[in-house]
Short mmCIF file of C-alpha atoms and ligand atoms in Angstrom, two decimals:
data_model
loop_
_atom_site.label_atom_id
_atom_site.label_comp_id
_atom_site.label_asym_id
_atom_site.label_seq_id
_atom_site.Cartn_x
_atom_site.Cartn_y
_atom_site.Cartn_z
CA UNK A 1 117.39 114.60 129.28
CA UNK A 2 114.47 112.27 128.80
CA UNK A 3 111.97 113.84 131.12
CA UNK A 4 108.89 113.38 128.94
CA UNK A 5 107.87 110.18 130.63
CA UNK A 6 107.46 111.97 133.93
CA UNK A 7 105.14 114.44 132.18
CA UNK A 8 106.96 117.60 133.28
CA UNK A 9 108.46 118.90 130.02
CA UNK A 10 107.29 122.05 128.25
CA UNK A 11 105.11 119.84 126.04
CA UNK A 12 102.71 119.28 128.89
CA UNK A 13 102.65 122.76 130.46
CA UNK A 14 100.50 124.47 127.85
CA UNK A 15 103.14 125.73 125.41
CA UNK A 16 101.71 125.04 121.98
CA UNK A 17 104.56 125.81 119.61
CA UNK A 18 106.07 122.66 118.17
CA UNK A 19 109.79 122.77 118.66
CA UNK A 20 112.21 120.34 117.17
CA UNK A 21 113.71 118.43 120.14
CA UNK A 22 117.24 118.80 118.81
CA UNK A 23 119.59 121.53 117.71
CA UNK A 24 121.36 121.46 114.39
CA UNK A 25 125.04 120.65 114.25
CA UNK A 26 125.72 120.15 110.56
CA UNK A 27 123.88 121.93 107.78
CA UNK A 28 123.44 121.34 104.10
CA UNK A 29 122.38 124.14 101.71
CA UNK A 30 118.95 123.90 100.08
CA UNK A 31 118.71 124.19 96.30
CA UNK A 32 116.83 127.34 95.38
CA UNK A 33 115.68 127.41 91.76
CA UNK A 34 113.58 129.56 89.44
CA UNK A 35 110.34 128.39 87.88
CA UNK A 36 111.99 128.43 84.44
CA UNK A 37 114.75 126.13 85.71
CA UNK A 38 112.22 123.78 87.28
CA UNK A 39 110.26 123.59 84.04
CA UNK A 40 113.42 122.61 82.21
CA UNK A 41 114.51 120.07 84.86
CA UNK A 42 111.09 118.43 84.90
CA UNK A 43 110.94 118.19 81.11
CA UNK A 44 114.42 116.65 81.04
CA UNK A 45 113.29 114.17 83.74
CA UNK A 46 110.45 112.91 81.53
CA UNK A 47 108.02 114.36 84.10
CA UNK A 48 109.05 111.63 86.52
CA UNK A 49 110.16 113.13 89.83
CA UNK A 50 112.37 110.09 90.52
CA UNK A 51 114.53 111.24 87.60
CA UNK A 52 115.27 114.67 89.09
CA UNK A 53 118.69 115.39 90.49
CA UNK A 54 118.39 116.25 94.20
CA UNK A 55 120.20 119.48 93.39
CA UNK A 56 117.05 120.54 91.53
CA UNK A 57 114.81 119.95 94.56
CA UNK A 58 114.22 122.50 97.34
CA UNK A 59 112.16 120.45 99.81
CA UNK A 60 112.40 116.72 99.24
CA UNK A 61 109.32 114.86 100.45
CA UNK A 62 109.69 112.02 97.96
CA UNK A 63 110.32 109.53 100.75
CA UNK A 64 111.09 109.19 104.43
CA UNK A 65 113.31 106.23 103.57
CA UNK A 66 117.02 106.55 104.31
CA UNK A 67 116.65 110.33 104.47
CA UNK A 68 116.82 110.77 108.26
CA UNK A 69 119.37 113.07 109.87
CA UNK A 70 121.53 110.84 112.05
CA UNK A 71 122.29 111.97 115.59
CA UNK A 72 125.70 112.79 117.00
CA UNK A 73 125.41 109.53 118.97
CA UNK A 74 124.84 107.58 115.76
CA UNK A 75 127.78 109.22 114.00
CA UNK A 76 130.04 108.44 116.95
CA UNK A 77 128.83 104.85 116.96
CA UNK A 78 129.51 104.66 113.23
CA UNK A 79 133.13 105.65 113.87
CA UNK A 80 133.48 102.62 116.15
CA UNK A 81 132.21 100.34 113.38
CA UNK A 82 134.07 97.03 113.19
CA UNK A 83 134.53 96.17 109.53
CA UNK A 84 135.57 92.55 110.08
CA UNK A 85 134.07 90.22 107.49
CA UNK A 86 132.99 87.68 110.11
CA UNK A 87 132.14 87.97 113.79
CA UNK A 88 132.15 91.78 113.80
CA UNK A 89 131.58 93.53 117.15
CA UNK A 90 129.20 95.86 115.31
CA UNK A 91 127.01 92.87 114.54
CA UNK A 92 126.96 91.92 118.24
CA UNK A 93 125.77 95.44 119.15
CA UNK A 94 123.20 95.40 116.33
CA UNK A 95 121.89 91.98 117.33
CA UNK A 96 121.61 93.06 120.97
CA UNK A 97 119.54 96.14 120.03
CA UNK A 98 117.25 94.16 117.72
CA UNK A 99 116.71 91.39 120.28
CA UNK A 100 116.11 93.90 123.05
CA UNK A 101 113.28 95.65 121.21
CA UNK A 102 111.93 93.01 118.83
CA UNK A 103 112.51 89.95 120.98
CA UNK A 104 113.03 87.42 118.17
CA UNK A 105 115.66 84.69 118.48
CA UNK A 106 117.26 84.98 115.04
CA UNK A 107 118.53 88.26 113.58
CA UNK A 108 119.61 88.47 109.94
CA UNK A 109 120.92 91.81 108.63
CA UNK A 110 120.17 92.82 105.03
CA UNK A 111 121.11 95.86 103.01
CA UNK A 112 117.55 97.16 103.12
CA UNK A 113 113.95 96.10 103.68
CA UNK A 114 113.26 94.73 100.23
CA UNK A 115 116.21 92.34 100.50
CA UNK A 116 114.67 91.01 103.70
CA UNK A 117 111.39 90.57 101.81
CA UNK A 118 112.97 88.87 98.83
CA UNK A 119 114.88 86.42 100.99
CA UNK A 120 112.03 85.57 103.37
CA UNK A 121 109.34 85.26 100.68
CA UNK A 122 111.78 83.32 98.51
CA UNK A 123 112.09 80.78 101.33
CA UNK A 124 108.41 80.63 102.31
CA UNK A 125 106.31 81.32 99.20
CA UNK A 126 105.68 79.52 95.92
CA UNK A 127 103.14 79.31 93.11
CA UNK A 128 99.57 78.80 94.32
CA UNK A 129 100.27 80.55 97.64
CA UNK A 130 98.21 83.46 98.89
CA UNK A 131 99.68 86.16 101.14
CA UNK A 132 97.29 88.43 103.06
CA UNK A 133 98.49 91.82 104.35
CA UNK A 134 96.62 94.92 105.52
CA UNK A 135 98.11 96.71 102.48
CA UNK A 136 101.19 95.47 100.66
CA UNK A 137 103.81 98.17 100.18
CA UNK A 138 105.05 98.37 96.56
CA UNK A 139 108.27 96.38 97.07
CA UNK A 140 106.44 93.93 99.33
CA UNK A 141 103.83 93.21 96.68
CA UNK A 142 106.52 92.95 93.99
CA UNK A 143 108.53 90.46 96.07
CA UNK A 144 105.47 88.35 96.95
CA UNK A 145 104.55 88.25 93.27
CA UNK A 146 108.14 87.50 92.23
CA UNK A 147 107.87 84.32 94.33
CA UNK A 148 104.79 83.49 92.20
CA UNK A 149 102.45 83.86 95.17
CA UNK A 150 99.41 86.12 95.15
CA UNK A 151 99.39 89.27 97.32
CA UNK A 152 95.99 90.21 98.77
CA UNK A 153 95.20 93.44 100.63
CA UNK A 154 92.78 93.04 103.53
CA UNK A 155 92.70 96.45 105.21
CA UNK A 156 89.42 97.43 106.94
CA UNK A 157 86.86 99.33 104.82
CA UNK A 158 87.63 102.62 106.62
CA UNK A 159 91.25 102.24 105.48
CA UNK A 160 90.19 102.37 101.83
CA UNK A 161 88.27 105.62 102.15
CA UNK A 162 90.59 108.65 102.41
CA UNK A 163 88.04 110.90 104.12
CA UNK A 164 86.81 108.50 106.80
CA UNK A 165 88.19 108.78 110.31
CA UNK A 166 89.24 105.74 112.29
CA UNK A 167 91.89 105.74 115.03
CA UNK A 168 93.47 102.55 113.62
CA UNK A 169 92.79 102.79 109.96
CA UNK A 170 95.61 100.35 109.18
CA UNK A 171 93.82 97.45 110.87
CA UNK A 172 93.38 94.15 109.07
CA UNK A 173 89.80 93.21 108.18
CA UNK A 174 89.41 90.07 110.28
CA UNK A 175 86.36 88.82 108.39
CA UNK A 176 88.23 89.01 105.11
CA UNK A 177 91.23 87.29 106.69
CA UNK A 178 89.01 84.50 108.08
CA UNK A 179 87.52 84.09 104.60
CA UNK A 180 90.96 83.74 103.01
CA UNK A 181 92.12 81.23 105.61
CA UNK A 182 88.96 79.20 105.08
CA UNK A 183 89.21 79.34 101.30
CA UNK A 184 92.94 78.56 101.10
CA UNK A 185 93.63 76.42 104.18
CA UNK A 186 96.95 75.01 103.00
CA UNK A 187 98.09 77.82 100.74
CA UNK A 188 98.85 80.66 103.14
CA UNK A 189 102.58 80.46 103.93
CA UNK A 190 102.53 83.61 106.09
CA UNK A 191 100.31 86.52 107.03
CA UNK A 192 101.87 89.98 106.83
CA UNK A 193 100.81 93.01 108.83
CA UNK A 194 102.35 96.36 107.94
CA UNK A 195 102.86 98.70 110.92
CA UNK A 196 102.15 101.49 110.18
CA UNK A 197 100.29 100.90 106.94
CA UNK A 198 102.46 102.91 104.54
CA UNK A 199 100.50 102.57 101.29
CA UNK A 200 97.25 103.01 103.20
CA UNK A 201 98.25 106.45 104.48
CA UNK A 202 100.77 105.70 107.24
CA UNK A 203 97.88 104.59 109.43
CA UNK A 204 98.49 102.60 112.60
CA UNK A 205 97.37 99.09 113.52
CA UNK A 206 95.95 98.62 117.02
CA UNK A 207 97.38 96.20 119.55
CA UNK A 208 93.99 94.52 119.65
CA UNK A 209 94.09 93.95 115.90
CA UNK A 210 97.64 92.59 116.02
CA UNK A 211 96.52 90.24 118.81
CA UNK A 212 93.44 89.09 116.87
CA UNK A 213 95.39 88.48 113.66
CA UNK A 214 97.95 86.59 115.72
CA UNK A 215 95.30 84.43 117.39
CA UNK A 216 93.95 83.37 114.00
CA UNK A 217 97.41 82.67 112.63
CA UNK A 218 98.36 80.56 115.66
CA UNK A 219 95.11 78.63 115.48
CA UNK A 220 95.96 77.64 111.90
CA UNK A 221 99.72 77.29 112.31
CA UNK A 222 100.45 80.19 109.95
CA UNK A 223 103.43 82.42 110.78
CA UNK A 224 102.59 86.10 111.36
CA UNK A 225 105.31 88.40 110.05
CA UNK A 226 105.20 92.11 110.82
CA UNK A 227 106.42 94.53 108.16
CA UNK A 228 107.92 96.60 110.95
CA UNK A 229 109.41 99.61 109.14
CA UNK A 230 107.54 102.15 111.29
CA UNK A 231 107.13 100.14 114.48
CA UNK A 232 108.04 103.10 116.72
CA UNK A 233 105.44 105.40 115.16
CA UNK A 234 102.89 102.59 115.48
CA UNK A 235 103.79 102.17 119.16
CA UNK A 236 103.27 105.90 119.70
CA UNK A 237 99.78 105.78 118.15
CA UNK A 238 98.88 102.81 120.35
CA UNK A 239 99.98 104.77 123.41
CA UNK A 240 97.99 107.83 122.28
CA UNK A 241 94.83 106.13 121.07
CA UNK A 242 94.34 102.68 122.52
CA UNK A 243 92.69 102.07 125.84
CA UNK A 244 95.10 100.87 128.51
CA UNK A 245 98.36 102.04 126.92
CA UNK A 246 98.56 105.73 127.87
CA UNK A 247 100.95 105.11 130.74
CA UNK A 248 102.98 102.37 129.12
CA UNK A 249 106.60 102.70 128.13
CA UNK A 250 107.13 102.78 124.36
CA UNK A 251 109.73 100.00 124.42
CA UNK A 252 107.25 97.82 126.29
CA UNK A 253 104.54 98.57 123.74
CA UNK A 254 106.93 97.66 120.92
CA UNK A 255 107.87 94.41 122.68
CA UNK A 256 104.22 93.53 123.13
CA UNK A 257 103.47 94.13 119.42
CA UNK A 258 106.29 91.79 118.43
CA UNK A 259 105.36 89.19 121.04
CA UNK A 260 102.28 88.37 118.95
CA UNK A 261 104.34 87.77 115.80
CA UNK A 262 106.70 85.03 114.64
CA UNK A 263 109.06 87.41 112.95
CA UNK A 264 109.43 90.63 111.03
CA UNK A 265 111.00 92.25 108.03
CA UNK A 266 112.44 95.67 108.67
CA UNK A 267 113.79 98.59 106.73
CA UNK A 268 116.16 100.41 109.08
CA UNK A 269 115.90 103.35 106.68
CA UNK A 270 112.63 104.22 108.43
CA UNK A 271 112.42 103.79 112.21
CA UNK A 272 116.04 102.64 112.37
CA UNK A 273 116.92 106.32 111.74
CA UNK A 274 119.73 105.10 109.51
CA UNK A 275 120.56 105.89 105.91
CA UNK A 276 120.75 102.26 104.86
CA UNK A 277 120.00 98.83 106.29
CA UNK A 278 117.36 96.34 107.21
CA UNK A 279 116.87 92.93 108.71
CA UNK A 280 114.81 89.79 109.07
CA UNK A 281 114.10 88.68 112.62
CA UNK A 282 112.50 85.30 113.30
CA UNK A 283 111.86 82.69 115.93
CA UNK A 284 111.94 79.74 113.52
CA UNK A 285 115.54 78.53 113.35
CA UNK A 286 114.90 76.27 110.33
CA UNK A 287 113.58 79.14 108.21
CA UNK A 288 116.40 81.34 109.54
CA UNK A 289 118.99 78.81 108.40
CA UNK A 290 117.53 78.73 104.90
CA UNK A 291 117.35 82.52 104.82
CA UNK A 292 121.02 82.77 105.86
CA UNK A 293 122.00 80.44 103.01
CA UNK A 294 120.31 82.77 100.52
CA UNK A 295 121.81 85.75 102.35
CA UNK A 296 125.35 84.47 101.93
CA UNK A 297 124.74 83.95 98.23
CA UNK A 298 123.20 87.36 97.53
CA UNK A 299 123.82 89.84 100.37
CA UNK A 300 126.82 88.85 102.44
CA UNK A 301 128.01 86.85 105.41
CA UNK A 302 125.39 86.61 108.21
CA UNK A 303 127.23 89.04 110.49
CA UNK A 304 127.07 91.92 108.01
CA UNK A 305 124.39 91.02 105.42
CA UNK A 306 125.43 93.55 102.81
CA UNK A 307 126.06 96.36 105.29
CA UNK A 308 129.22 97.97 106.61
CA UNK A 309 129.94 97.52 110.31
CA UNK A 310 129.39 101.25 110.78
CA UNK A 311 125.85 100.92 109.37
CA UNK A 312 125.05 98.17 111.86
CA UNK A 313 126.23 100.44 114.68
CA UNK A 314 124.20 103.40 113.42
CA UNK A 315 121.10 101.19 113.35
CA UNK A 316 121.75 99.78 116.83
CA UNK A 317 121.67 103.32 118.23
CA UNK A 318 118.89 104.53 115.90
CA UNK A 319 116.38 101.83 116.88
CA UNK A 320 116.44 103.06 120.46
CA UNK A 321 116.38 106.76 119.50
CA UNK A 322 113.26 106.10 117.41
CA UNK A 323 111.46 105.07 120.61
CA UNK A 324 112.42 108.22 122.53
CA UNK A 325 109.10 109.81 123.59
CA UNK A 326 110.31 113.39 122.99
CA UNK A 327 111.31 112.45 119.47
CA UNK A 328 108.08 110.60 118.71
CA UNK A 329 105.89 113.35 120.14
CA UNK A 330 107.64 115.86 117.88
CA UNK A 331 107.55 113.50 114.93
CA UNK A 332 103.84 112.74 115.04
CA UNK A 333 102.83 116.28 116.04
CA UNK A 334 104.79 117.91 113.23
CA UNK A 335 103.37 115.58 110.60
CA UNK A 336 99.87 116.32 111.88
CA UNK A 337 100.69 120.06 111.79
CA UNK A 338 101.21 119.92 108.02
CA UNK A 339 98.03 117.88 107.52
CA UNK A 340 95.87 120.13 109.66
CA UNK A 341 97.14 123.36 108.09
CA UNK A 342 96.27 122.27 104.54
CA UNK A 343 93.06 120.41 105.34
CA UNK A 344 91.73 123.45 107.23
CA UNK A 345 91.91 125.32 103.90
CA UNK A 346 89.94 122.62 102.08
CA UNK A 347 92.73 120.42 100.69
CA UNK A 348 91.42 116.84 100.84
CA UNK A 349 93.85 114.55 102.67
CA UNK A 350 93.75 111.04 104.06
CA UNK A 351 92.28 111.50 107.50
CA UNK A 352 93.49 111.39 110.15
CA UNK A 353 97.12 112.38 109.35
CA UNK A 354 99.45 109.37 109.38
CA UNK A 355 102.75 109.03 111.18
CA UNK A 356 105.36 109.62 108.52
CA UNK A 357 103.51 111.40 105.75
CA UNK A 358 100.52 113.41 104.64
CA UNK A 359 98.63 111.97 101.70
CA UNK A 360 96.71 114.38 99.51
CA UNK A 361 93.66 112.86 97.84
CA UNK A 362 94.47 113.88 94.26
CA UNK A 363 91.08 112.85 92.87
CA UNK A 364 89.44 115.23 95.32
CA UNK A 365 92.08 117.92 94.71
CA UNK A 366 91.84 117.95 90.89
CA UNK A 367 88.20 117.01 90.45
CA UNK A 368 88.18 117.76 86.72
CA UNK A 369 90.66 114.93 85.99
CA UNK A 370 89.63 111.27 85.83
CA UNK A 371 91.96 108.47 87.08
CA UNK A 372 93.02 107.84 83.45
CA UNK A 373 94.36 111.42 83.39
CA UNK A 374 96.78 110.48 86.21
CA UNK A 375 95.66 113.18 88.67
CA UNK A 376 98.32 112.23 91.24
CA UNK A 377 101.10 112.61 88.69
CA UNK A 378 99.65 115.94 87.60
CA UNK A 379 99.53 117.26 91.17
CA UNK A 380 103.00 115.97 92.08
CA UNK A 381 104.48 117.69 89.00
CA UNK A 382 102.69 120.93 89.81
CA UNK A 383 103.98 120.99 93.41
CA UNK A 384 107.46 120.74 91.99
CA UNK A 385 106.92 123.45 89.38
CA UNK A 386 105.32 125.77 91.92
CA UNK A 387 107.82 125.47 94.76
CA UNK A 388 110.50 122.86 94.08
CA UNK A 389 108.74 120.34 96.34
CA UNK A 390 109.25 116.73 95.42
CA UNK A 391 106.43 114.38 96.46
CA UNK A 392 105.43 110.90 95.36
CA UNK A 393 102.40 109.69 93.44
CA UNK A 394 100.76 106.71 95.12
CA UNK A 395 97.93 105.94 92.76
CA UNK A 396 97.28 104.82 89.23
CA UNK A 397 100.90 105.28 88.15
CA UNK A 398 102.19 103.15 91.04
CA UNK A 399 99.39 100.64 91.51
CA UNK A 400 97.19 100.79 88.41
CA UNK A 401 97.49 98.10 85.75
CA UNK A 402 97.69 98.52 82.00
CA UNK A 403 97.89 101.90 80.30
CA UNK A 404 94.99 104.39 80.09
CA UNK A 405 93.20 103.84 76.77
CA UNK A 406 94.09 100.11 76.61
CA UNK A 407 91.51 97.37 77.25
CA UNK A 408 93.38 96.01 80.26
CA UNK A 409 93.66 99.42 81.98
CA UNK A 410 92.59 99.52 85.60
CA UNK A 411 93.11 102.53 87.80
CA UNK A 412 94.29 102.17 91.40
CA UNK A 413 91.75 102.25 94.19
CA UNK A 414 92.83 105.80 95.12
CA UNK A 415 95.02 108.46 93.58
CA UNK A 416 97.11 109.89 96.38
CA UNK A 417 100.13 112.17 96.50
CA UNK A 418 102.37 111.42 99.44
CA UNK A 419 104.31 114.11 101.23
CA UNK A 420 106.72 111.97 103.25
CA UNK A 421 108.54 113.75 106.03
CA UNK A 422 112.22 112.82 106.44
CA UNK A 423 113.07 112.28 110.11
CA UNK A 424 114.70 115.23 111.96
CA UNK A 425 115.54 116.99 108.66
CA UNK A 426 113.15 119.90 108.14
CA UNK A 427 112.12 122.62 110.58
CA UNK A 428 108.73 124.20 111.06
CA UNK A 429 109.55 127.07 108.68
CA UNK A 430 110.28 124.55 105.93
CA UNK A 431 106.89 123.00 106.56
CA UNK A 432 105.23 126.44 106.58
CA UNK A 433 106.75 126.97 103.14
CA UNK A 434 105.35 123.62 101.96
CA UNK A 435 101.90 124.63 103.23
CA UNK A 436 102.06 127.89 101.30
CA UNK A 437 103.07 126.17 98.06
CA UNK A 438 100.29 123.56 98.37
CA UNK A 439 97.66 126.22 99.04
CA UNK A 440 98.85 128.25 96.08
CA UNK A 441 98.50 125.19 93.80
CA UNK A 442 95.10 124.49 95.35
CA UNK A 443 93.91 127.96 94.39
CA UNK A 444 94.63 127.30 90.72
CA UNK A 445 93.77 123.59 90.76
CA UNK A 446 91.44 123.83 87.77
CA UNK A 447 94.45 124.63 85.58
CA UNK A 448 96.14 121.29 86.34
CA UNK A 449 96.66 119.25 83.17
CA UNK A 450 96.05 115.58 82.41
CA UNK A 451 99.20 113.46 82.04
CA UNK A 452 99.81 110.41 79.90
CA UNK A 453 102.46 107.70 79.88
CA UNK A 454 105.15 107.97 77.21
CA UNK A 455 106.88 104.78 78.33
CA UNK A 456 106.48 102.31 81.20
CA UNK A 457 108.39 99.21 82.34
CA UNK A 458 106.39 96.07 83.24
CA UNK A 459 107.00 96.13 87.05
CA UNK A 460 107.40 98.92 89.62
CA UNK A 461 106.72 101.31 86.77
CA UNK A 462 106.54 104.47 88.87
CA UNK A 463 110.32 104.45 89.32
CA UNK A 464 111.25 104.72 85.65
CA UNK A 465 108.17 105.56 83.54
CA UNK A 466 108.15 108.75 81.45
CA UNK A 467 105.18 111.09 81.02
CA UNK A 468 103.91 114.04 79.04
CA UNK A 469 101.40 116.66 80.10
CA UNK A 470 98.58 117.09 77.57
C1 PLP B 501 110.28 101.02 102.80
C2 PLP B 501 109.39 99.91 103.01
C3 PLP B 501 109.76 98.62 102.61
C4 PLP B 501 111.02 98.32 101.84
O1 PLP B 501 112.17 98.76 102.49
P1 PLP B 501 113.45 99.33 101.67
O2 PLP B 501 114.45 99.56 102.74
O3 PLP B 501 113.02 100.57 100.97
O4 PLP B 501 113.87 98.27 100.73
C5 PLP B 501 108.87 97.59 102.90
N1 PLP B 501 107.71 97.82 103.51
C6 PLP B 501 107.32 99.05 103.90
C7 PLP B 501 106.01 99.24 104.60
C8 PLP B 501 108.15 100.14 103.67
O5 PLP B 501 107.75 101.34 104.04
#
């Protein structure tokens, strides 16, 4: 039943309780641990939550990537997967779904989003190039920089300030973009636009902003590539918040967003509702041919791109499920529920709540710690110790440069802790538990300790660095 579009479901008749628009068919036990166990696990993990075994985690909000619960329809599709090396029927179904929603002529599967980034930037970017984006996601920045190009974030000023409200806080700052285009007329191989803006708080980009960025790109012959991981959530926000879209179908909104772009990179682990997968979609057949040559060398033949046929089928079904209005209403409402419950009690969060995650402003939460004390790391560790909740620091550990105490140390612009909500996985009582744990840590926030690095690799250091509390 997909009655939401006609406006006659329980959602619109005054019932306020959020219910999950699905029932649960397969369950997995949660790990319940004692505080003493968690202290030991965290110590053994070098105080890096990425090093914890999932069996030590009760509620896992580390990421919304690849953690979705697949639907019965996806599992049945997966069983029909065609595992042929070349010309698989699964690829045909995958390509049809991608073309139907995204509308690009060329579809290139990859094993996940970062492979799409590496291949596309490898083809388009070189030393001396400058790549603007609203905010580069960590792997996106790393892959731009690995091609020796420079990654520049151009999100609007509101998007840099956690407390400020703006309905489309992920928008690109058009003045800054104009300035970059003017300053580097021949050196911009592509403009990226991340929908929704993950590192900036899961904030949406308006249709108007996409259109304006597109107009500038077309004027200067620069391809516009959408980082489309959360395209469905972005489409929902456009329908909710942008004038003229309230009555529009979500698939139509998605198609309009992509009509302004020349291609996209996609992680199907997000709004593909799949556990693995991604793709590049493009209109330019010359770039697509070059990308496929790299693909064959590093990922796989163009009709599977490093995925199994069953994964392609799961994605083909998932892309459409992600645009189901009942699902999206539940998704966005339940994320907001978590944000509103904790912010009502004084916990500073990035406002307004984003689509896939709530971001706690750790500098505001632990005011007695400076950025060099790694307040985000401190808070993330404490949430784990208090209630077995695994979150993710998005701050000085992830985006700072140099080590605190060294001359070249620079903290990140913000120190955030992201509570990413896996799709269709947790119920409201799980989220109520998370609220209680956060509020309990908030009450004793002045006891939170500074953290320091014990070791750190040169790139993407948040994945493998080790820490010590002081
Ligand atoms: C997850 C993500 C990526 C990378 O995708 P993976 O599938 O994790 O490799 C790129 N950009 C954004 C905005 C993302 O959220």
